[in-house]
């Protein structure tokens, strides 16, 4: 083994939590790095790490009270499948949930310490730059797919000019999904830039990469993605930044509000718009699409139909994918989901399931916040979970397996953050400098 390969292995093994097996830790980290590029390649490593993490877990699944809502939700989901409107689709749709309930518990050994969560965050950031690079290449240099590896086992269908046209999508199928991924990684990228201890050269390199990262997120033209850029700033930077950051955000968001809200006098709106890029206020006000969209294609219509469906079958729901079947019958427009996760859960599996899972996520966020977020990367971790929660209020990026996997790993880390654990890594226990 060469000196270089030994050094690489030492870096990969650094910060391993006491609860994690050596090979499980290695597979988990490399899987995180590959996740943005390929769910298949990442799963080939993350699944073995999940098995090893489950084997090495210090407590059985049923002994942790935080798993109880997921266990109860699983039972209700399975019962509902027997009387579902969507038939076999209901059973297929369970793949979006039941394996990830297990992952929430099984991945916890790999994110059980602050050092491990920081290392995991850095792997997600590093693995996301192929998304940034291909997205910029797609828009600026005309890159296009399909690109394939392993004899066509993995294919990236990359549309020249973005999907939709003019919006960055990179290695993802659609710009909004690319934005969701970049948004959940953005708090970690920001934390990487401002962390203490970096040399001037390294900080300069990280700054260049973060600028490219923000540029890519802006070019997705996702309003949710733009909001995530702002949302993470005060959380990651922390209270010391608030005296100067909050006034800046208030002024900036105030100008944005004046420039996009209908009914504001032109005497105020025109100057506000002159201070902002037209692409931003135009996209937020939907001025380029005004009058073109019928009511049935809007979020409000989808949510209205969703509430009706929930009222008709509130306890066990209609079954997974039922919304995509029923909505066209009632409106004449097709949409694959309700663009709101609690509503989608309630339609598919009933109100009790929606309340159990939503309450679990909210409780994790609230308890973690009350415990305090003194560490930089723990604040970033909390911000990433909050960002995902907000994104799922108006869209459902979790249908992309990469976002779904990352989301449950983030929730696992948040569970570990609020549990008193031994915060030292295996390296520190052995007296090794990580």
CSV table of C-alpha atoms in Angstrom, one decimal:
chain,number,residue,atom,x,y,z
A,1,UNK,CA,0.0,0.0,0.0
A,2,UNK,CA,1.4,3.4,-1.1
A,3,UNK,CA,1.9,6.3,1.3
A,4,UNK,CA,-0.8,8.2,-0.5
A,5,UNK,CA,-3.4,5.5,-0.2
A,6,UNK,CA,-2.5,5.1,3.5
A,7,UNK,CA,-3.0,8.8,4.0
A,8,UNK,CA,-6.4,8.7,2.2
A,9,UNK,CA,-7.6,5.8,4.4
A,10,UNK,CA,-6.5,7.6,7.5
A,11,UNK,CA,-8.5,10.6,6.5
A,12,UNK,CA,-11.6,8.5,5.8
A,13,UNK,CA,-11.2,6.7,9.1
A,14,UNK,CA,-10.8,9.9,11.1
A,15,UNK,CA,-13.6,11.0,13.4
A,16,UNK,CA,-15.2,7.6,13.4
A,17,UNK,CA,-17.8,7.4,16.2
A,18,UNK,CA,-17.4,4.7,18.9
A,19,UNK,CA,-20.7,3.1,17.9
A,20,UNK,CA,-19.8,2.7,14.2
A,21,UNK,CA,-17.9,-0.2,12.7
A,22,UNK,CA,-14.8,0.5,10.7
A,23,UNK,CA,-16.2,-0.8,7.3
A,24,UNK,CA,-19.6,0.6,8.0
A,25,UNK,CA,-18.1,4.1,8.6
A,26,UNK,CA,-16.1,3.8,5.4
A,27,UNK,CA,-19.0,2.7,3.3
A,28,UNK,CA,-21.2,5.4,4.8
A,29,UNK,CA,-18.8,8.3,4.0
A,30,UNK,CA,-18.1,7.2,0.4
A,31,UNK,CA,-21.8,6.6,-0.1
A,32,UNK,CA,-22.6,10.2,1.0
A,33,UNK,CA,-20.0,11.5,-1.4
A,34,UNK,CA,-21.6,9.5,-4.3
A,35,UNK,CA,-25.2,10.2,-3.3
A,36,UNK,CA,-25.7,13.5,-5.3
A,37,UNK,CA,-24.4,11.9,-8.5
A,38,UNK,CA,-26.0,8.5,-8.3
A,39,UNK,CA,-28.5,7.0,-5.9
A,40,UNK,CA,-27.6,3.5,-7.2
A,41,UNK,CA,-23.9,3.8,-6.6
A,42,UNK,CA,-24.5,5.4,-3.2
A,43,UNK,CA,-27.0,2.7,-2.2
A,44,UNK,CA,-24.5,0.0,-3.0
A,45,UNK,CA,-22.4,1.4,-0.1
A,46,UNK,CA,-25.1,2.9,2.1
A,47,UNK,CA,-27.1,-0.3,2.3
A,48,UNK,CA,-24.2,-2.3,3.8
A,49,UNK,CA,-23.5,0.5,6.1
A,50,UNK,CA,-27.1,0.5,7.2
A,51,UNK,CA,-26.9,-3.3,7.9
A,52,UNK,CA,-23.7,-2.8,9.9
A,53,UNK,CA,-25.1,0.2,11.7
A,54,UNK,CA,-28.3,-1.7,12.7
A,55,UNK,CA,-26.1,-4.6,14.0
A,56,UNK,CA,-23.9,-2.3,16.0
A,57,UNK,CA,-26.7,-0.1,17.3
A,58,UNK,CA,-26.5,0.1,21.1
A,59,UNK,CA,-30.3,0.0,21.5
A,60,UNK,CA,-33.0,-2.0,19.8
A,61,UNK,CA,-35.4,-0.2,17.5
A,62,UNK,CA,-38.3,-0.5,19.9
A,63,UNK,CA,-36.4,0.8,22.9
A,64,UNK,CA,-36.1,4.4,21.6
A,65,UNK,CA,-39.3,6.4,22.1
A,66,UNK,CA,-38.5,8.5,19.1
A,67,UNK,CA,-39.1,5.4,16.9
A,68,UNK,CA,-42.6,4.8,18.3
A,69,UNK,CA,-44.4,7.3,15.9
A,70,UNK,CA,-42.7,5.6,12.9
A,71,UNK,CA,-43.6,2.1,14.2
A,72,UNK,CA,-47.2,3.1,14.6
A,73,UNK,CA,-47.3,4.9,11.3
A,74,UNK,CA,-45.9,1.8,9.6
A,75,UNK,CA,-48.7,-0.4,11.0
A,76,UNK,CA,-51.4,2.1,9.8
A,77,UNK,CA,-49.8,2.3,6.4
A,78,UNK,CA,-49.8,-1.4,6.0
A,79,UNK,CA,-53.4,-1.7,7.2
A,80,UNK,CA,-54.5,1.0,4.8
A,81,UNK,CA,-53.0,-0.8,1.8
A,82,UNK,CA,-55.6,-3.6,2.0
A,83,UNK,CA,-58.4,-1.1,1.3
A,84,UNK,CA,-56.6,1.4,-0.8
A,85,UNK,CA,-58.2,3.1,-3.9
A,86,UNK,CA,-54.9,2.9,-5.8
A,87,UNK,CA,-54.5,-0.9,-5.5
A,88,UNK,CA,-51.1,-2.2,-6.1
A,89,UNK,CA,-49.6,1.3,-6.3
A,90,UNK,CA,-50.3,1.6,-2.5
A,91,UNK,CA,-47.9,-1.3,-1.8
A,92,UNK,CA,-45.3,0.1,-4.2
A,93,UNK,CA,-45.5,3.5,-2.5
A,94,UNK,CA,-44.5,1.9,0.8
A,95,UNK,CA,-41.0,1.9,-0.6
A,96,UNK,CA,-40.9,5.7,-0.1
A,97,UNK,CA,-41.4,5.2,3.6
A,98,UNK,CA,-40.8,1.9,5.4
A,99,UNK,CA,-37.1,1.4,4.4
A,100,UNK,CA,-36.4,5.0,5.6
A,101,UNK,CA,-38.0,4.5,8.9
A,102,UNK,CA,-35.5,1.8,9.4
A,103,UNK,CA,-32.7,4.1,8.0
A,104,UNK,CA,-33.6,6.7,10.6
A,105,UNK,CA,-32.6,4.3,13.3
A,106,UNK,CA,-29.9,2.3,11.5
A,107,UNK,CA,-27.8,5.3,10.3
A,108,UNK,CA,-27.6,6.9,13.8
A,109,UNK,CA,-24.3,5.2,14.7
A,110,UNK,CA,-22.6,7.2,11.9
A,111,UNK,CA,-23.9,10.6,13.0
A,112,UNK,CA,-23.8,10.1,16.7
A,113,UNK,CA,-21.1,12.6,17.5
A,114,UNK,CA,-20.5,16.2,16.5
A,115,UNK,CA,-17.3,15.2,14.7
A,116,UNK,CA,-19.1,12.6,12.7
A,117,UNK,CA,-21.9,15.0,11.7
A,118,UNK,CA,-19.3,17.5,10.6
A,119,UNK,CA,-17.5,14.9,8.5
A,120,UNK,CA,-20.8,13.8,7.0
A,121,UNK,CA,-21.7,17.3,6.1
A,122,UNK,CA,-18.4,17.9,4.4
A,123,UNK,CA,-18.9,14.7,2.3
A,124,UNK,CA,-22.3,16.0,1.2
A,125,UNK,CA,-20.7,19.3,0.2
A,126,UNK,CA,-17.9,17.7,-1.7
A,127,UNK,CA,-20.2,15.3,-3.5
A,128,UNK,CA,-22.5,18.1,-4.6
A,129,UNK,CA,-20.0,19.8,-6.8
A,130,UNK,CA,-20.6,17.5,-9.8
A,131,UNK,CA,-24.2,18.7,-9.6
A,132,UNK,CA,-22.9,22.3,-9.7
A,133,UNK,CA,-20.4,21.7,-12.5
A,134,UNK,CA,-22.7,19.8,-14.8
A,135,UNK,CA,-25.5,22.4,-14.2
A,136,UNK,CA,-23.3,25.3,-15.1
A,137,UNK,CA,-21.9,23.4,-18.1
A,138,UNK,CA,-25.5,22.6,-19.1
A,139,UNK,CA,-26.4,26.3,-19.2
A,140,UNK,CA,-23.2,28.0,-20.2
A,141,UNK,CA,-21.4,25.5,-22.4
A,142,UNK,CA,-24.2,23.5,-23.9
A,143,UNK,CA,-23.3,20.2,-22.2
A,144,UNK,CA,-25.9,17.5,-22.9
A,145,UNK,CA,-26.5,13.9,-22.2
A,146,UNK,CA,-27.2,11.1,-22.1
A,147,UNK,CA,-24.0,10.2,-20.3
A,148,UNK,CA,-23.6,6.7,-19.1
A,149,UNK,CA,-21.2,4.5,-17.1
A,150,UNK,CA,-21.0,0.8,-16.2
A,151,UNK,CA,-22.3,-0.2,-19.6
A,152,UNK,CA,-25.5,1.9,-19.3
A,153,UNK,CA,-26.4,0.8,-15.8
A,154,UNK,CA,-26.2,4.4,-14.8
A,155,UNK,CA,-27.4,7.1,-17.2
A,156,UNK,CA,-27.6,10.8,-16.7
A,157,UNK,CA,-30.2,12.5,-19.0
A,158,UNK,CA,-29.0,16.0,-19.0
A,159,UNK,CA,-31.0,18.4,-21.2
A,160,UNK,CA,-29.0,21.2,-22.9
A,161,UNK,CA,-30.2,24.5,-21.6
A,162,UNK,CA,-31.8,23.0,-18.5
A,163,UNK,CA,-35.1,21.3,-17.6
A,164,UNK,CA,-37.3,23.3,-17.9
A,165,UNK,CA,-35.5,25.4,-20.6
A,166,UNK,CA,-33.2,28.0,-19.1
A,167,UNK,CA,-33.2,26.6,-15.6
A,168,UNK,CA,-30.3,24.7,-14.1
A,169,UNK,CA,-31.1,21.0,-13.4
A,170,UNK,CA,-27.7,19.4,-13.7
A,171,UNK,CA,-27.7,15.7,-12.7
A,172,UNK,CA,-31.3,15.9,-11.6
A,173,UNK,CA,-34.4,15.4,-13.7
A,174,UNK,CA,-35.9,18.9,-13.0
A,175,UNK,CA,-34.7,22.2,-11.8
A,176,UNK,CA,-36.8,22.2,-8.6
A,177,UNK,CA,-35.3,18.9,-7.5
A,178,UNK,CA,-31.8,20.2,-8.2
A,179,UNK,CA,-32.7,23.3,-6.2
A,180,UNK,CA,-34.0,21.2,-3.3
A,181,UNK,CA,-30.7,19.2,-3.2
A,182,UNK,CA,-28.6,22.4,-3.3
A,183,UNK,CA,-30.8,24.0,-0.7
A,184,UNK,CA,-30.3,21.2,1.8
A,185,UNK,CA,-26.6,21.2,1.3
A,186,UNK,CA,-26.3,25.0,1.3
A,187,UNK,CA,-26.1,25.4,5.2
A,188,UNK,CA,-23.2,22.9,5.2
A,189,UNK,CA,-21.4,24.8,2.4
A,190,UNK,CA,-21.7,28.0,4.3
A,191,UNK,CA,-20.5,26.4,7.5
A,192,UNK,CA,-17.5,25.0,5.6
A,193,UNK,CA,-16.6,28.5,4.4
A,194,UNK,CA,-16.8,30.2,7.8
A,195,UNK,CA,-15.3,27.4,10.0
A,196,UNK,CA,-12.2,28.5,11.9
A,197,UNK,CA,-8.8,27.1,11.3
A,198,UNK,CA,-8.7,27.2,7.5
A,199,UNK,CA,-5.6,28.6,5.8
A,200,UNK,CA,-5.9,31.6,3.5
A,201,UNK,CA,-5.4,29.3,0.5
A,202,UNK,CA,-8.0,26.8,1.6
A,203,UNK,CA,-10.5,29.5,2.5
A,204,UNK,CA,-10.0,31.0,-0.9
A,205,UNK,CA,-10.6,27.7,-2.7
A,206,UNK,CA,-13.7,27.1,-0.5
A,207,UNK,CA,-15.0,30.6,-1.3
A,208,UNK,CA,-14.7,30.0,-5.0
A,209,UNK,CA,-16.6,26.8,-4.7
A,210,UNK,CA,-19.3,28.4,-2.5
A,211,UNK,CA,-19.7,31.2,-5.1
A,212,UNK,CA,-20.2,28.6,-7.8
A,213,UNK,CA,-22.6,26.8,-5.5
A,214,UNK,CA,-24.8,29.9,-4.9
A,215,UNK,CA,-24.7,30.7,-8.6
A,216,UNK,CA,-26.0,27.3,-9.4
A,217,UNK,CA,-28.8,27.6,-6.9
A,218,UNK,CA,-29.8,31.0,-8.2
A,219,UNK,CA,-29.8,29.6,-11.8
A,220,UNK,CA,-32.3,26.9,-10.9
A,221,UNK,CA,-34.8,29.8,-10.7
A,222,UNK,CA,-36.5,27.9,-7.9
A,223,UNK,CA,-38.3,30.3,-5.5
A,224,UNK,CA,-38.0,27.7,-2.8
A,225,UNK,CA,-34.3,27.5,-3.4
A,226,UNK,CA,-33.9,31.3,-3.3
A,227,UNK,CA,-35.8,31.3,0.0
A,228,UNK,CA,-33.5,28.6,1.4
A,229,UNK,CA,-30.4,30.8,0.7
A,230,UNK,CA,-31.9,33.5,3.0
A,231,UNK,CA,-33.3,31.1,5.6
A,232,UNK,CA,-30.0,29.5,6.4
A,233,UNK,CA,-28.0,32.7,6.8
A,234,UNK,CA,-29.1,33.8,10.3
A,235,UNK,CA,-29.2,30.2,11.6
A,236,UNK,CA,-25.7,29.2,10.5
A,237,UNK,CA,-24.0,32.5,11.2
A,238,UNK,CA,-25.6,32.5,14.7
A,239,UNK,CA,-26.6,35.2,17.1
A,240,UNK,CA,-23.4,37.2,17.0
A,241,UNK,CA,-24.2,38.1,13.3
A,242,UNK,CA,-27.8,39.2,14.0
A,243,UNK,CA,-27.2,42.9,14.9
A,244,UNK,CA,-25.9,43.5,11.4
A,245,UNK,CA,-27.5,40.6,9.4
A,246,UNK,CA,-31.1,41.0,10.5
A,247,UNK,CA,-31.4,44.7,9.4
A,248,UNK,CA,-29.8,43.8,6.0
A,249,UNK,CA,-32.3,41.0,5.5
A,250,UNK,CA,-35.2,43.2,6.6
A,251,UNK,CA,-34.3,45.9,4.1
A,252,UNK,CA,-33.6,43.4,1.3
A,253,UNK,CA,-36.8,41.4,1.9
A,254,UNK,CA,-38.8,44.6,2.2
A,255,UNK,CA,-37.6,45.8,-1.2
A,256,UNK,CA,-38.5,42.4,-2.6
A,257,UNK,CA,-41.9,42.5,-1.0
A,258,UNK,CA,-42.7,45.9,-2.4
A,259,UNK,CA,-41.5,44.9,-5.9
A,260,UNK,CA,-43.6,41.7,-6.2
A,261,UNK,CA,-46.8,42.3,-4.3
A,262,UNK,CA,-49.8,43.3,-6.5
A,263,UNK,CA,-51.5,46.6,-5.6
A,264,UNK,CA,-48.4,48.4,-4.4
A,265,UNK,CA,-48.4,51.9,-5.9
A,266,UNK,CA,-46.0,52.2,-8.9
A,267,UNK,CA,-44.4,55.2,-7.2
A,268,UNK,CA,-43.0,52.7,-4.7
A,269,UNK,CA,-42.8,49.6,-6.8
A,270,UNK,CA,-40.8,50.9,-9.8
A,271,UNK,CA,-37.9,52.2,-7.6
A,272,UNK,CA,-37.8,48.9,-5.7
A,273,UNK,CA,-37.7,46.9,-9.0
A,274,UNK,CA,-34.9,49.1,-10.3
A,275,UNK,CA,-32.8,48.0,-7.3
A,276,UNK,CA,-33.3,44.3,-7.9
A,277,UNK,CA,-32.5,42.0,-10.9
A,278,UNK,CA,-35.5,41.7,-13.1
A,279,UNK,CA,-35.2,37.9,-13.2
A,280,UNK,CA,-35.8,37.7,-9.4
A,281,UNK,CA,-38.8,40.0,-9.0
A,282,UNK,CA,-40.2,38.8,-12.3
A,283,UNK,CA,-40.0,35.1,-11.3
A,284,UNK,CA,-41.4,35.8,-7.8
A,285,UNK,CA,-44.3,37.8,-9.1
A,286,UNK,CA,-44.9,35.3,-12.0
A,287,UNK,CA,-45.3,38.4,-14.2
A,288,UNK,CA,-44.2,36.4,-17.2
A,289,UNK,CA,-47.0,33.9,-16.7
A,290,UNK,CA,-49.7,36.2,-15.6
A,291,UNK,CA,-53.1,35.2,-17.1
A,292,UNK,CA,-51.8,32.0,-18.6
A,293,UNK,CA,-52.4,29.5,-15.8
A,294,UNK,CA,-55.8,28.1,-15.2
A,295,UNK,CA,-57.0,27.7,-11.6
A,296,UNK,CA,-56.8,23.9,-11.7
A,297,UNK,CA,-53.0,24.1,-12.3
A,298,UNK,CA,-52.3,26.1,-9.2
A,299,UNK,CA,-51.2,25.0,-5.8
A,300,UNK,CA,-54.4,26.4,-4.3
A,301,UNK,CA,-56.5,24.2,-6.4
A,302,UNK,CA,-54.4,21.2,-5.6
A,303,UNK,CA,-54.6,21.9,-1.9
A,304,UNK,CA,-58.3,22.4,-2.1
A,305,UNK,CA,-58.9,19.0,-3.8
A,306,UNK,CA,-56.5,17.5,-1.3
A,307,UNK,CA,-58.5,18.7,1.7
A,308,UNK,CA,-61.7,17.3,0.0
A,309,UNK,CA,-60.0,13.9,-0.4
A,310,UNK,CA,-58.8,13.9,3.2
A,311,UNK,CA,-62.3,14.7,4.4
A,312,UNK,CA,-63.8,11.8,2.4
A,313,UNK,CA,-61.3,9.2,3.8
A,314,UNK,CA,-59.6,10.7,6.8
A,315,UNK,CA,-58.4,7.6,8.7
A,316,UNK,CA,-56.5,5.3,6.4
A,317,UNK,CA,-56.4,7.4,3.2
A,318,UNK,CA,-56.7,6.5,-0.4
A,319,UNK,CA,-53.4,4.7,-0.9
A,320,UNK,CA,-50.1,5.9,-2.4
A,321,UNK,CA,-50.3,7.7,-5.8
A,322,UNK,CA,-54.0,8.1,-5.4
A,323,UNK,CA,-53.8,11.8,-5.9
A,324,UNK,CA,-52.3,11.5,-9.4
A,325,UNK,CA,-55.3,9.2,-10.3
A,326,UNK,CA,-58.1,11.2,-8.7
A,327,UNK,CA,-57.1,14.8,-9.4
A,328,UNK,CA,-57.4,14.6,-13.2
A,329,UNK,CA,-60.9,13.0,-12.8
A,330,UNK,CA,-62.0,16.0,-10.7
A,331,UNK,CA,-60.2,18.9,-12.4
A,332,UNK,CA,-59.2,17.8,-15.9
A,333,UNK,CA,-55.6,18.7,-15.1
A,334,UNK,CA,-52.9,16.2,-14.2
A,335,UNK,CA,-50.5,16.6,-11.2
A,336,UNK,CA,-48.5,13.8,-9.7
A,337,UNK,CA,-48.8,14.9,-6.1
A,338,UNK,CA,-50.4,17.5,-3.8
A,339,UNK,CA,-47.3,19.7,-3.5
A,340,UNK,CA,-47.5,19.5,0.3
A,341,UNK,CA,-46.1,16.6,2.3
A,342,UNK,CA,-48.6,16.6,5.2
A,343,UNK,CA,-51.5,16.7,2.7
A,344,UNK,CA,-49.9,14.1,0.5
A,345,UNK,CA,-49.4,11.8,3.6
A,346,UNK,CA,-53.0,12.3,4.7
A,347,UNK,CA,-54.4,11.6,1.3
A,348,UNK,CA,-52.3,8.5,0.8
A,349,UNK,CA,-52.3,7.0,4.4
A,350,UNK,CA,-54.7,9.0,6.5
A,351,UNK,CA,-54.6,11.9,8.9
A,352,UNK,CA,-53.1,9.9,11.8
A,353,UNK,CA,-50.0,8.9,9.8
A,354,UNK,CA,-49.6,12.5,8.6
A,355,UNK,CA,-49.8,13.8,12.1
A,356,UNK,CA,-47.4,11.2,13.5
A,357,UNK,CA,-44.6,11.8,11.0
A,358,UNK,CA,-45.1,15.6,10.9
A,359,UNK,CA,-45.1,15.8,14.7
A,360,UNK,CA,-41.9,13.7,14.8
A,361,UNK,CA,-40.0,16.1,12.6
A,362,UNK,CA,-41.3,19.2,14.4
A,363,UNK,CA,-40.5,17.7,17.8
A,364,UNK,CA,-36.9,16.9,16.7
A,365,UNK,CA,-36.4,20.5,15.5
A,366,UNK,CA,-38.0,22.0,18.7
A,367,UNK,CA,-36.1,19.8,21.2
A,368,UNK,CA,-32.8,20.3,19.4
A,369,UNK,CA,-33.3,24.1,19.4
A,370,UNK,CA,-34.2,24.1,23.1
A,371,UNK,CA,-31.1,22.0,23.9
A,372,UNK,CA,-28.9,24.7,22.2
A,373,UNK,CA,-26.9,24.8,19.0
A,374,UNK,CA,-23.6,26.1,20.1
A,375,UNK,CA,-21.5,24.2,17.4
A,376,UNK,CA,-21.3,25.6,13.9
A,377,UNK,CA,-22.0,22.4,12.0
A,378,UNK,CA,-24.8,21.5,14.4
A,379,UNK,CA,-26.5,24.8,13.6
A,380,UNK,CA,-26.0,24.0,9.9
A,381,UNK,CA,-27.5,20.5,10.4
A,382,UNK,CA,-30.5,22.0,12.1
A,383,UNK,CA,-30.9,24.6,9.3
A,384,UNK,CA,-30.7,21.8,6.7
A,385,UNK,CA,-33.6,19.9,8.4
A,386,UNK,CA,-35.6,23.1,8.7
A,387,UNK,CA,-35.0,23.9,5.0
A,388,UNK,CA,-36.2,20.5,3.9
A,389,UNK,CA,-39.3,20.9,6.1
A,390,UNK,CA,-40.1,24.2,4.5
A,391,UNK,CA,-39.5,23.0,1.0
A,392,UNK,CA,-42.0,20.2,1.6
A,393,UNK,CA,-44.7,22.7,2.4
A,394,UNK,CA,-45.0,23.6,-1.3
A,395,UNK,CA,-43.3,20.8,-3.2
A,396,UNK,CA,-42.3,17.1,-2.7
A,397,UNK,CA,-38.7,16.7,-3.6
A,398,UNK,CA,-38.5,13.6,-1.4
A,399,UNK,CA,-39.8,11.6,-4.4
A,400,UNK,CA,-36.2,11.9,-5.7
A,401,UNK,CA,-34.5,9.0,-3.9
A,402,UNK,CA,-31.3,11.1,-3.3
A,403,UNK,CA,-33.2,13.8,-1.5
A,404,UNK,CA,-35.2,11.2,0.5
A,405,UNK,CA,-32.0,9.3,1.6
A,406,UNK,CA,-30.3,12.5,2.6
A,407,UNK,CA,-33.3,13.8,4.5
A,408,UNK,CA,-33.6,10.7,6.7
A,409,UNK,CA,-29.9,10.8,7.4
A,410,UNK,CA,-30.3,14.4,8.5
A,411,UNK,CA,-33.2,13.4,10.8
A,412,UNK,CA,-31.1,10.6,12.2
A,413,UNK,CA,-28.3,13.1,13.0
A,414,UNK,CA,-30.8,15.5,14.6
A,415,UNK,CA,-32.0,12.6,16.8
A,416,UNK,CA,-28.4,12.0,17.9
A,417,UNK,CA,-27.8,15.7,18.5
A,418,UNK,CA,-30.5,15.8,21.2
A,419,UNK,CA,-29.3,12.5,22.9
A,420,UNK,CA,-26.5,12.7,25.4
A,421,UNK,CA,-23.7,10.8,23.8
A,422,UNK,CA,-19.9,10.4,24.1
A,423,UNK,CA,-18.8,13.2,21.9
A,424,UNK,CA,-15.3,11.9,21.3
A,425,UNK,CA,-14.3,9.9,18.3
A,426,UNK,CA,-12.5,6.6,18.2
A,427,UNK,CA,-9.4,8.5,17.2
A,428,UNK,CA,-9.4,10.6,20.4
A,429,UNK,CA,-10.1,7.5,22.4
A,430,UNK,CA,-7.0,5.9,21.0
A,431,UNK,CA,-5.0,9.1,21.2
A,432,UNK,CA,-4.8,9.6,17.5
A,433,UNK,CA,-4.8,13.1,16.0
A,434,UNK,CA,-7.7,13.3,13.5
